[in-house]
Short mmCIF file of C-alpha atoms in Angstrom, two decimals:
data_model
loop_
_atom_site.label_atom_id
_atom_site.label_comp_id
_atom_site.label_asym_id
_atom_site.label_seq_id
_atom_site.Cartn_x
_atom_site.Cartn_y
_atom_site.Cartn_z
CA MET A 1 40.07 -17.08 28.82
CA PRO A 2 39.88 -17.97 25.13
CA VAL A 3 40.65 -15.25 22.30
CA LEU A 4 37.68 -15.13 19.85
CA THR A 5 36.30 -13.13 17.06
CA MET A 6 32.61 -11.91 17.45
CA ALA A 7 31.54 -14.71 14.62
CA GLN A 8 33.35 -17.21 16.90
CA ALA A 9 31.78 -16.21 20.06
CA LEU A 10 28.16 -16.33 18.70
CA ASN A 11 28.88 -19.74 17.15
CA THR A 12 30.28 -20.75 20.53
CA ALA A 13 26.92 -18.96 22.34
CA LEU A 14 25.12 -21.27 20.04
CA ARG A 15 27.13 -24.62 20.68
CA ASP A 16 26.89 -24.32 24.17
CA ALA A 17 22.81 -23.46 23.89
CA LEU A 18 22.33 -26.49 21.81
CA ALA A 19 24.29 -28.67 24.01
CA ALA A 20 22.56 -27.37 26.98
CA ASP A 21 18.57 -27.83 25.73
CA GLU A 22 17.97 -30.44 23.27
CA ASN A 23 14.76 -28.14 22.08
CA VAL A 24 17.02 -25.56 20.44
CA VAL A 25 17.41 -26.00 17.05
CA VAL A 26 19.26 -23.51 14.30
CA PHE A 27 18.17 -23.20 11.00
CA GLY A 28 17.94 -20.72 7.99
CA GLU A 29 19.61 -20.12 4.39
CA ASP A 30 23.22 -21.74 4.20
CA VAL A 31 23.61 -22.45 7.96
CA GLY A 32 23.99 -26.04 7.59
CA ALA A 33 27.11 -27.15 5.53
CA LEU A 34 28.35 -23.84 4.30
CA GLY A 35 27.91 -22.50 8.04
CA GLY A 36 26.33 -19.29 7.11
CA VAL A 37 27.64 -16.49 4.86
CA PHE A 38 29.99 -15.32 7.75
CA ARG A 39 30.44 -18.70 8.89
CA VAL A 40 28.86 -18.14 12.74
CA THR A 41 26.65 -21.65 12.21
CA ASP A 42 30.29 -23.19 10.99
CA GLY A 43 30.67 -26.90 12.33
CA LEU A 44 27.56 -26.87 13.88
CA THR A 45 25.19 -29.34 11.53
CA ARG A 46 28.68 -31.39 11.62
CA ASP A 47 28.68 -31.72 15.57
CA PHE A 48 24.76 -31.79 16.65
CA GLY A 49 23.26 -33.15 13.25
CA ASP A 50 20.90 -32.06 10.71
CA ASP A 51 17.79 -32.54 12.48
CA ARG A 52 19.53 -29.42 15.28
CA CYS A 53 21.25 -27.28 12.62
CA PHE A 54 19.94 -27.34 9.15
CA ASP A 55 19.31 -25.16 5.77
CA THR A 56 15.74 -23.93 4.70
CA PRO A 57 14.76 -22.96 1.27
CA LEU A 58 15.63 -19.58 0.13
CA ALA A 59 11.93 -17.92 1.75
CA GLU A 60 12.12 -16.09 4.82
CA SER A 61 8.53 -15.80 5.37
CA GLY A 62 8.40 -19.48 5.31
CA ILE A 63 11.58 -19.62 7.90
CA ILE A 64 9.60 -17.36 9.80
CA GLY A 65 6.11 -19.25 9.70
CA PHE A 66 8.29 -22.51 10.54
CA ALA A 67 10.05 -21.00 13.50
CA ILE A 68 6.44 -20.05 14.77
CA GLY A 69 4.97 -23.06 14.75
CA MET A 70 7.97 -25.11 16.10
CA ALA A 71 8.17 -22.38 19.06
CA MET A 72 3.94 -22.95 19.82
CA SER A 73 5.01 -26.70 20.25
CA GLY A 74 7.89 -26.34 22.34
CA PHE A 75 10.88 -25.65 20.81
CA LYS A 76 13.44 -22.96 20.65
CA PRO A 77 14.02 -21.78 17.03
CA VAL A 78 17.15 -19.88 16.43
CA VAL A 79 16.76 -18.62 12.91
CA GLU A 80 19.04 -16.59 10.44
CA MET A 81 18.21 -13.96 8.09
CA GLN A 82 21.12 -14.02 5.91
CA PHE A 83 21.37 -10.15 5.28
CA ASP A 84 19.38 -7.26 7.29
CA ALA A 85 16.69 -6.20 3.90
CA PHE A 86 16.66 -9.92 3.10
CA ALA A 87 14.21 -10.02 6.26
CA TYR A 88 11.45 -7.75 5.04
CA PRO A 89 9.53 -10.54 3.40
CA ALA A 90 9.02 -12.15 6.88
CA PHE A 91 8.00 -8.73 8.41
CA GLU A 92 4.71 -9.79 8.30
CA GLN A 93 5.10 -12.86 10.07
CA ILE A 94 7.01 -11.37 12.85
CA VAL A 95 4.70 -7.97 13.41
CA SER A 96 1.72 -9.47 13.08
CA HIS A 97 2.37 -13.08 14.70
CA VAL A 98 5.64 -13.37 16.47
CA ALA A 99 4.97 -10.09 18.38
CA LYS A 100 1.63 -10.63 19.33
CA ILE A 101 1.24 -14.40 20.08
CA ARG A 102 1.42 -13.73 24.01
CA ASN A 103 -1.00 -10.90 23.96
CA ARG A 104 -3.24 -12.61 21.83
CA THR A 105 -3.40 -15.72 24.02
CA LYS A 106 -3.42 -13.77 27.14
CA GLY A 107 -0.36 -15.59 28.18
CA ALA A 108 -1.00 -18.78 27.15
CA LEU A 109 1.50 -19.37 24.65
CA SER A 110 4.97 -17.55 24.06
CA VAL A 111 7.06 -18.14 20.99
CA PRO A 112 10.58 -17.96 22.43
CA ILE A 113 12.23 -17.63 18.94
CA VAL A 114 15.52 -15.61 18.59
CA ILE A 115 15.68 -14.05 14.95
CA ARG A 116 19.78 -13.18 13.91
CA ILE A 117 20.06 -10.37 11.55
CA PRO A 118 23.28 -9.46 10.37
CA PHE A 119 23.02 -5.61 9.82
CA ALA A 120 24.44 -2.60 9.19
CA GLY A 121 27.03 -1.22 7.36
CA GLY A 122 30.71 -1.07 6.90
CA ILE A 123 31.24 -4.10 4.77
CA GLY A 124 31.25 -2.43 1.19
CA GLY A 125 28.30 -4.15 0.19
CA VAL A 126 25.57 -3.47 -1.92
CA GLU A 127 21.59 -2.44 -1.44
CA HIS A 128 20.13 -5.01 0.42
CA HIS A 129 23.09 -6.06 2.46
CA CYS A 130 23.53 -3.03 4.26
CA ASP A 131 20.14 -1.91 6.20
CA SER A 132 20.02 -0.80 9.56
CA SER A 133 16.39 -1.76 10.34
CA GLU A 134 16.28 -1.66 13.96
CA GLY A 135 13.84 1.00 13.86
CA TYR A 136 11.09 -1.37 12.23
CA TYR A 137 11.26 -3.64 15.26
CA ALA A 138 12.02 -1.58 18.09
CA HIS A 139 8.74 0.39 16.92
CA THR A 140 6.97 -3.39 17.13
CA PRO A 141 5.36 -4.14 20.61
CA GLY A 142 6.09 -7.70 21.85
CA LEU A 143 10.04 -7.82 20.30
CA LYS A 144 12.86 -7.28 22.43
CA VAL A 145 15.75 -5.76 20.22
CA VAL A 146 19.35 -6.50 21.01
CA ALA A 147 22.73 -5.13 19.16
CA PRO A 148 25.83 -5.87 20.88
CA SER A 149 28.86 -4.52 20.43
CA THR A 150 31.80 -6.31 21.78
CA VAL A 151 32.76 -9.84 21.61
CA GLU A 152 32.11 -10.94 25.13
CA ASP A 153 28.62 -9.11 24.84
CA ALA A 154 27.82 -11.30 21.49
CA TYR A 155 28.32 -14.38 22.90
CA THR A 156 26.47 -13.33 26.50
CA LEU A 157 23.55 -11.45 25.17
CA LEU A 158 23.02 -14.52 22.29
CA ARG A 159 22.81 -17.09 25.18
CA GLU A 160 20.36 -14.81 27.34
CA ALA A 161 18.31 -14.22 24.33
CA ILE A 162 17.74 -17.83 23.40
CA ASP A 163 17.16 -18.66 27.22
CA ASP A 164 14.38 -15.66 26.98
CA PRO A 165 10.93 -16.47 26.87
CA ASP A 166 10.04 -13.93 24.47
CA PRO A 167 10.74 -13.45 20.67
CA VAL A 168 14.15 -11.27 20.20
CA ILE A 169 15.60 -9.76 17.47
CA PHE A 170 19.24 -10.33 17.38
CA LEU A 171 21.61 -7.73 15.28
CA GLU A 172 24.69 -8.39 14.78
CA PRO A 173 27.02 -5.85 13.33
CA LYS A 174 28.62 -6.98 10.44
CA ARG A 175 31.82 -5.05 10.30
CA LEU A 176 32.68 -6.29 13.83
CA TYR A 177 32.39 -10.05 13.11
CA PHE A 178 36.29 -10.53 12.88
CA SER A 179 37.04 -8.35 15.89
CA ARG A 180 38.54 -10.08 18.61
CA ALA A 181 38.76 -9.57 22.20
CA ASP A 182 39.49 -12.22 25.34
CA VAL A 183 36.01 -13.92 26.19
CA ASP A 184 34.79 -14.52 29.58
CA VAL A 185 31.34 -16.85 29.11
CA ALA A 186 31.09 -16.37 32.92
CA VAL A 187 30.29 -12.50 32.41
CA GLY A 188 27.25 -10.62 31.45
CA ALA A 189 24.92 -8.20 31.66
CA PRO A 190 21.31 -9.19 31.28
CA ILE A 191 19.13 -7.83 28.44
CA GLY A 192 18.28 -4.26 29.03
CA GLN A 193 21.26 -3.42 31.19
CA ALA A 194 23.65 -0.65 29.42
CA ALA A 195 26.82 -0.32 29.95
CA VAL A 196 29.30 2.59 30.41
CA ARG A 197 31.99 1.97 28.00
CA ARG A 198 33.96 5.22 28.63
CA PRO A 199 33.69 7.30 31.78
CA GLY A 200 33.52 11.28 31.42
CA ARG A 201 32.37 13.90 32.96
CA ASP A 202 31.57 16.87 30.05
CA ALA A 203 29.68 15.38 27.76
CA THR A 204 27.59 11.90 27.23
CA ILE A 205 27.45 9.57 23.64
CA VAL A 206 25.05 6.93 23.48
CA ALA A 207 25.38 4.31 20.95
CA TYR A 208 24.68 0.99 19.96
CA GLY A 209 26.23 -1.82 17.87
CA PRO A 210 28.56 -0.95 15.40
CA SER A 211 28.02 2.92 16.04
CA VAL A 212 30.11 2.35 19.82
CA THR A 213 33.01 1.78 17.81
CA VAL A 214 32.75 5.24 16.65
CA ALA A 215 31.75 6.54 19.59
CA LEU A 216 35.01 5.20 21.70
CA GLU A 217 37.14 6.40 18.49
CA SER A 218 35.37 10.26 19.06
CA ALA A 219 35.68 10.30 22.39
CA VAL A 220 39.40 9.63 22.44
CA ALA A 221 39.79 12.40 19.51
CA ALA A 222 37.69 14.57 21.57
CA ALA A 223 39.77 14.29 24.48
CA ALA A 224 42.74 15.77 22.17
CA GLU A 225 40.78 19.02 22.31
CA GLY A 226 40.18 19.10 25.95
CA HIS A 227 36.64 17.33 26.30
CA ASP A 228 36.19 14.21 28.74
CA ILE A 229 33.28 12.26 26.98
CA GLU A 230 31.16 9.16 28.40
CA VAL A 231 30.01 6.65 26.01
CA ILE A 232 27.33 4.99 26.72
CA ASP A 233 26.73 1.26 24.71
CA LEU A 234 22.98 0.81 25.28
CA ARG A 235 23.51 -2.76 24.21
CA SER A 236 19.54 -3.46 24.04
CA ILE A 237 17.35 -1.11 22.18
CA VAL A 238 14.35 -2.86 23.58
CA PRO A 239 13.99 -2.88 26.61
CA PHE A 240 15.70 0.50 27.10
CA ASP A 241 17.78 1.11 29.95
CA ASP A 242 16.47 4.60 31.12
CA GLU A 243 18.58 4.80 34.53
CA THR A 244 22.11 4.52 33.04
CA VAL A 245 21.46 6.99 30.36
CA MET A 246 19.55 9.61 32.55
CA ALA A 247 22.08 9.24 35.17
CA SER A 248 25.23 9.91 32.57
CA VAL A 249 23.54 13.00 30.78
CA ARG A 250 22.21 14.52 34.22
CA LYS A 251 26.08 14.12 35.39
CA THR A 252 27.43 15.31 32.04
CA GLY A 253 24.47 17.75 30.68
CA ARG A 254 25.15 17.66 27.22
CA CYS A 255 24.41 14.23 24.85
CA ILE A 256 24.96 12.83 21.45
CA VAL A 257 23.07 10.13 19.88
CA ILE A 258 25.08 7.96 17.05
CA GLN A 259 22.95 5.70 15.08
CA GLU A 260 23.96 4.38 11.55
CA ALA A 261 20.09 4.24 10.24
CA GLN A 262 18.69 7.21 8.98
CA GLY A 263 17.80 9.63 11.03
CA PHE A 264 14.02 10.96 10.89
CA ALA A 265 11.90 8.67 12.95
CA GLY A 266 14.94 6.75 14.02
CA VAL A 267 15.99 5.02 17.07
CA GLY A 268 18.23 8.10 17.85
CA ALA A 269 14.80 10.29 18.11
CA GLU A 270 13.49 8.23 20.48
CA ILE A 271 16.48 8.94 22.65
CA ALA A 272 16.73 12.27 22.16
CA ALA A 273 13.21 12.53 22.97
CA ARG A 274 13.60 10.46 26.32
CA VAL A 275 16.39 12.33 27.27
CA GLN A 276 15.07 15.74 26.51
CA GLU A 277 12.15 14.81 28.84
CA ARG A 278 13.89 13.41 31.71
CA CYS A 279 16.83 15.74 31.89
CA PHE A 280 15.82 19.04 30.61
CA HIS A 281 16.61 20.89 33.30
CA TYR A 282 20.27 19.24 33.47
CA LEU A 283 21.05 20.13 29.49
CA HIS A 284 23.88 23.05 28.59
CA ALA A 285 22.76 22.09 24.91
CA PRO A 286 20.39 20.28 22.82
CA VAL A 287 20.31 16.62 22.30
CA LEU A 288 22.07 16.53 18.90
CA ARG A 289 22.32 13.20 16.47
CA VAL A 290 24.49 11.66 14.26
CA SER A 291 23.19 9.32 11.85
CA GLY A 292 22.97 8.20 7.99
CA PHE A 293 21.81 9.99 5.73
CA ASP A 294 17.45 10.17 4.50
CA ILE A 295 18.07 8.33 1.50
CA PRO A 296 18.56 4.68 0.46
CA TYR A 297 21.62 2.68 0.96
CA PRO A 298 24.48 4.14 -1.08
CA ALA A 299 26.67 2.29 -3.38
CA PRO A 300 30.13 0.42 -1.93
CA LYS A 301 32.27 3.94 -3.21
CA LEU A 302 30.16 6.36 -1.27
CA GLU A 303 29.23 4.35 2.03
CA ARG A 304 32.45 6.61 4.02
CA LEU A 305 30.61 9.11 3.40
CA HIS A 306 27.03 8.32 4.35
CA LEU A 307 27.96 6.48 7.81
CA PRO A 308 28.80 8.08 11.15
CA SER A 309 32.34 8.99 11.27
CA VAL A 310 34.86 10.52 13.99
CA ASP A 311 34.88 14.01 12.10
CA ARG A 312 30.86 14.15 12.16
CA VAL A 313 30.94 13.51 15.74
CA LEU A 314 33.14 15.89 16.67
CA ASP A 315 31.35 18.42 14.87
CA CYS A 316 28.77 18.15 16.95
CA VAL A 317 30.49 17.90 19.98
CA ASP A 318 31.75 21.55 18.96
CA ARG A 319 28.51 22.44 18.66
CA LEU A 320 27.19 21.69 22.39
CA GLN A 321 27.49 25.13 23.78
CA TRP A 322 30.54 24.84 25.63
CA ASN A 323 30.12 28.13 27.19
CA ASP A 324 26.70 28.00 28.57
CA SER A 325 25.45 26.51 31.72
CA ALA A 326 22.15 24.74 32.78
CA ASP A 327 20.30 25.83 35.35
CA THR A 328 19.36 23.28 37.78
CA ARG A 329 17.11 24.96 40.27
CA TRP A 330 13.87 23.18 38.48
CA ALA A 331 15.64 20.03 38.02
CA VAL A 332 13.46 16.98 38.87
CA THR A 333 14.76 13.44 38.55
CA ALA A 334 11.64 11.45 37.45
#
């Protein structure tokens, strides 16, 4: 198995998709000769030609509008928004058209677009370069929202997204672009299936994208304090894998959710609500969240204080009411 960075795994996925299907096209700002800011599209124009991988004007709304037209004409566009917050000018196109065309046409038309977005922080970037915007897309019916945390998942999930008949928001954790791992391209789970990254019996941590690394580091630290923590990697936010998450929480009786985005009305709040509704009689303690603060993204020197950390997760672990026991006499499995 080759050892690849996440950026290289994404590049390999794009290469394999371009080679497998002549209708796949890749475009966006600086994705051609430069190979993208993070070099995810490096060499694609050289190897497949500038009609398959090409640069666009600096106009995100135009990029998505063009992709909609191409998708309605039988192509499979894979477009790059250069940074998370750069995608906001295209938001109206995504919400009003990309997400709704299948429903608007009663299934007569689909727009199999993959919108790649480098997202989240951890790179010392300034405002508009480190947003965690997943909540906007997850709240939009008609979109699938994916966030890999491993090199292998980056390859598999991108190939799955390109093959999907519906539009997919593909969130790539910037801080993980240069993480390395062995990659078996023949192995992978489908979109909508979470993964148990670390088994445990005392509490469940649910995370996605860059927060999975924090969750795993926190589980190791918690083990030194006598707590056996299970870590669930969602892999995709929409569709959401209720079965895996709820099975874990019913086993452990405690749950913490991690996200880099601000806490109010975020994806973590939805996860906490779903766990509370489905696992109430199994819970030994309230579901807790570790998130970014409800502020605009801070300056690079303050970033470490804003992002979820092992210390903040361990503080939540300590608050999980370890001396209490749940009464499961009225527990239900629905």
